[in-house]
Amino acid sequence: RSRIRKEGLVLATVIDFMALCGVSNKGWLNLEFFDGNGMLTAILCSILTYKIYAYADHFMDHSRKTLISNNIIESLYSLIPVSLCMIMTLIFSGIFYMKFHMYFTQWSNLVLSEKIGELAGNNMFTMLFLSSVAVILWFTGIHGGKIVGTVRTPLFKPLSLANLNAWKNGLQLPYV
């Protein structure tokens, strides 16, 4: 049985994702990536946060007996890994912004999803796989189109835009 507290892990993942999204021009939290555009970053963020959280949680001593109530100790044991994840994400986000002059979410949306889309999105097997997953999700009672669409949109949007630009300029379509 895992000792990782799900509440702390969810809190750490949400905080880390918001830190990676960056700040808008007005100085507020950038909400532009709270839809399908930020899905790739959300997946990467949740995987990395889980690994960091599990690493921090592994080295904490859970067997210490004190006069403090168990609820306070459990909160402390959740806050320490959350704080560690948040600090590491803020450091990574700051270094990434200083190096590339854009937030990680913007970079993953512009560069990474385009590269993945060129590899995975330009063949019929990806479309067949995503359509099959959507049908299976529909069969189980989950809105398959919405779930699969958040993955499909970042993959196929750059390819569709490249085809549109080629068609407008009278060139051969690169992604058919």
Tab-separated table of C-alpha atoms in Angstrom, residues 1-171:
chain	number	residue	atom	x	y	z
A	1	ARG	CA	0.000	0.000	0.000
A	2	SER	CA	1.345	3.415	-0.961
A	3	ARG	CA	1.988	5.890	1.831
A	4	ILE	CA	1.653	8.838	-0.541
A	5	ARG	CA	-1.206	11.095	0.462
A	6	LYS	CA	-3.388	11.756	-2.553
A	7	GLU	CA	-4.542	15.159	-1.288
A	8	GLY	CA	-0.981	16.407	-1.009
A	9	LEU	CA	-0.050	15.010	-4.393
A	10	VAL	CA	-3.039	16.667	-6.084
A	11	LEU	CA	-2.256	19.963	-4.345
A	12	ALA	CA	1.397	19.757	-5.396
A	13	THR	CA	0.467	18.969	-9.004
A	14	VAL	CA	-1.981	21.878	-9.270
A	15	ILE	CA	0.504	24.320	-7.716
A	16	ASP	CA	3.300	23.083	-9.990
A	17	PHE	CA	1.126	23.372	-13.097
A	18	MET	CA	0.153	26.938	-12.183
A	19	ALA	CA	3.820	27.783	-11.624
A	20	LEU	CA	4.705	26.379	-15.049
A	21	CYS	CA	1.889	28.336	-16.738
A	22	GLY	CA	3.504	31.599	-15.757
A	23	VAL	CA	2.073	35.074	-15.442
A	24	SER	CA	0.058	37.026	-18.025
A	25	ASN	CA	0.965	40.505	-19.254
A	26	LYS	CA	-1.273	42.022	-16.561
A	27	GLY	CA	0.628	40.224	-13.787
A	28	TRP	CA	-2.087	37.648	-13.122
A	29	LEU	CA	-1.999	33.890	-13.426
A	30	ASN	CA	-1.943	32.898	-17.093
A	31	LEU	CA	-5.187	30.979	-17.695
A	32	GLU	CA	-4.498	30.455	-21.401
A	33	PHE	CA	-3.277	26.910	-20.820
A	34	PHE	CA	-6.102	25.628	-18.605
A	35	ASP	CA	-7.648	23.767	-21.548
A	36	GLY	CA	-6.374	21.375	-24.204
A	37	ASN	CA	-3.405	23.645	-24.985
A	38	GLY	CA	-1.869	22.866	-21.608
A	39	MET	CA	-2.585	19.128	-21.619
A	40	LEU	CA	0.956	18.063	-22.543
A	41	THR	CA	2.398	20.225	-19.775
A	42	ALA	CA	-0.193	18.924	-17.307
A	43	ILE	CA	0.722	15.312	-18.097
A	44	LEU	CA	4.461	15.973	-17.775
A	45	CYS	CA	3.886	18.023	-14.625
A	46	SER	CA	1.825	15.312	-12.951
A	47	ILE	CA	4.390	12.598	-13.731
A	48	LEU	CA	7.350	14.653	-12.500
A	49	THR	CA	5.490	15.918	-9.431
A	50	TYR	CA	4.573	12.358	-8.510
A	51	LYS	CA	8.220	11.309	-8.746
A	52	ILE	CA	9.456	14.270	-6.663
A	53	TYR	CA	6.651	13.852	-4.134
A	54	ALA	CA	7.297	10.105	-3.802
A	55	TYR	CA	11.038	10.742	-3.373
A	56	ALA	CA	10.426	13.335	-0.634
A	57	ASP	CA	7.774	11.199	1.046
A	58	HIS	CA	10.069	8.156	1.036
A	59	PHE	CA	12.709	9.852	3.163
A	60	MET	CA	10.373	11.251	5.789
A	61	ASP	CA	10.136	9.456	9.118
A	62	HIS	CA	6.496	8.427	9.655
A	63	SER	CA	6.989	6.448	12.823
A	64	ARG	CA	7.964	9.280	15.185
A	65	LYS	CA	5.723	9.497	18.256
A	66	THR	CA	5.153	12.969	19.695
A	67	LEU	CA	2.640	14.813	21.822
A	68	ILE	CA	1.275	16.573	18.733
A	69	SER	CA	-2.012	15.251	17.367
A	70	ASN	CA	-1.928	12.882	14.400
A	71	ASN	CA	-3.889	15.323	12.204
A	72	ILE	CA	-1.204	17.981	12.581
A	73	ILE	CA	1.566	15.481	11.909
A	74	GLU	CA	-0.232	14.173	8.805
A	75	SER	CA	-0.650	17.755	7.547
A	76	LEU	CA	3.037	18.399	8.128
A	77	TYR	CA	3.987	15.234	6.271
A	78	SER	CA	1.892	16.411	3.313
A	79	LEU	CA	3.144	19.999	3.363
A	80	ILE	CA	6.853	19.180	3.284
A	81	PRO	CA	6.746	17.259	-0.029
A	82	VAL	CA	4.304	19.841	-1.479
A	83	SER	CA	6.686	22.641	-0.509
A	84	LEU	CA	9.658	20.775	-1.969
A	85	CYS	CA	7.786	20.204	-5.256
A	86	MET	CA	6.729	23.848	-5.407
A	87	ILE	CA	10.237	25.178	-4.763
A	88	MET	CA	11.789	22.873	-7.369
A	89	THR	CA	9.130	23.814	-9.940
A	90	LEU	CA	9.585	27.540	-9.338
A	91	ILE	CA	13.350	27.193	-9.721
A	92	PHE	CA	12.919	25.175	-12.943
A	93	SER	CA	10.327	27.637	-14.294
A	94	GLY	CA	12.554	30.636	-13.527
A	95	ILE	CA	15.640	29.097	-15.119
A	96	PHE	CA	13.626	28.014	-18.160
A	97	TYR	CA	12.162	31.513	-18.575
A	98	MET	CA	15.601	33.168	-18.273
A	99	LYS	CA	17.104	30.772	-20.822
A	100	PHE	CA	14.330	30.646	-23.469
A	101	HIS	CA	12.354	33.854	-22.697
A	102	MET	CA	9.076	31.936	-22.563
A	103	TYR	CA	7.336	29.781	-20.005
A	104	PHE	CA	7.587	25.999	-20.202
A	105	THR	CA	3.900	25.702	-21.105
A	106	GLN	CA	4.331	28.072	-24.040
A	107	TRP	CA	7.402	26.169	-25.201
A	108	SER	CA	5.699	22.778	-24.927
A	109	ASN	CA	2.697	24.123	-26.816
A	110	LEU	CA	4.781	25.683	-29.602
A	111	VAL	CA	7.796	23.431	-30.011
A	112	LEU	CA	7.243	20.100	-28.291
A	113	SER	CA	3.689	19.418	-29.481
A	114	GLU	CA	4.679	20.345	-33.027
A	115	LYS	CA	7.555	17.851	-32.985
A	116	ILE	CA	5.392	15.119	-31.441
A	117	GLY	CA	2.657	15.952	-33.946
A	118	GLU	CA	5.053	15.559	-36.862
A	119	LEU	CA	6.097	12.121	-35.605
A	120	ALA	CA	2.847	10.738	-34.214
A	121	GLY	CA	0.197	12.856	-35.892
A	122	ASN	CA	1.198	12.272	-39.485
A	123	ASN	CA	0.070	8.655	-39.753
A	124	MET	CA	-3.195	6.777	-39.759
A	125	PHE	CA	-2.318	4.597	-36.754
A	126	THR	CA	-2.404	7.557	-34.369
A	127	MET	CA	-5.831	8.592	-35.618
A	128	LEU	CA	-7.061	4.989	-35.431
A	129	PHE	CA	-5.723	4.628	-31.886
A	130	LEU	CA	-7.231	7.919	-30.673
A	131	SER	CA	-10.588	7.097	-32.272
A	132	SER	CA	-10.576	3.652	-30.660
A	133	VAL	CA	-9.831	5.154	-27.253
A	134	ALA	CA	-12.698	7.629	-27.725
A	135	VAL	CA	-15.129	4.804	-28.564
A	136	ILE	CA	-13.994	2.735	-25.568
A	137	LEU	CA	-14.441	5.743	-23.291
A	138	TRP	CA	-17.911	6.363	-24.728
A	139	PHE	CA	-18.757	2.716	-24.075
A	140	THR	CA	-17.753	3.068	-20.416
A	141	GLY	CA	-19.859	6.213	-20.003
A	142	ILE	CA	-17.163	8.861	-20.282
A	143	HIS	CA	-17.340	11.654	-22.872
A	144	GLY	CA	-14.654	10.152	-25.119
A	145	GLY	CA	-14.500	13.023	-27.596
A	146	LYS	CA	-13.693	15.582	-24.911
A	147	ILE	CA	-11.031	13.433	-23.274
A	148	VAL	CA	-9.325	12.402	-26.508
A	149	GLY	CA	-9.755	15.893	-27.969
A	150	THR	CA	-7.466	17.367	-25.330
A	151	VAL	CA	-4.709	15.096	-26.606
A	152	ARG	CA	-5.649	15.274	-30.293
A	153	THR	CA	-5.832	19.077	-30.516
A	154	PRO	CA	-2.177	19.816	-29.615
A	155	LEU	CA	-1.044	17.043	-31.973
A	156	PHE	CA	-3.074	17.946	-35.045
A	157	LYS	CA	-3.476	21.732	-34.733
A	158	PRO	CA	0.062	22.605	-35.957
A	159	LEU	CA	-0.318	20.113	-38.813
A	160	SER	CA	-3.662	21.598	-39.843
A	161	LEU	CA	-2.241	25.111	-39.748
A	162	ALA	CA	0.709	24.056	-41.915
A	163	ASN	CA	-1.718	22.498	-44.423
A	164	LEU	CA	-3.843	25.663	-44.405
A	165	ASN	CA	-0.821	27.890	-45.062
A	166	ALA	CA	0.365	25.619	-47.881
A	167	TRP	CA	-3.115	25.602	-49.461
A	168	LYS	CA	-3.383	29.414	-49.237
A	169	ASN	CA	-0.009	29.753	-50.977
A	170	GLY	CA	-0.875	27.189	-53.663
A	171	LEU	CA	1.707	24.640	-52.487
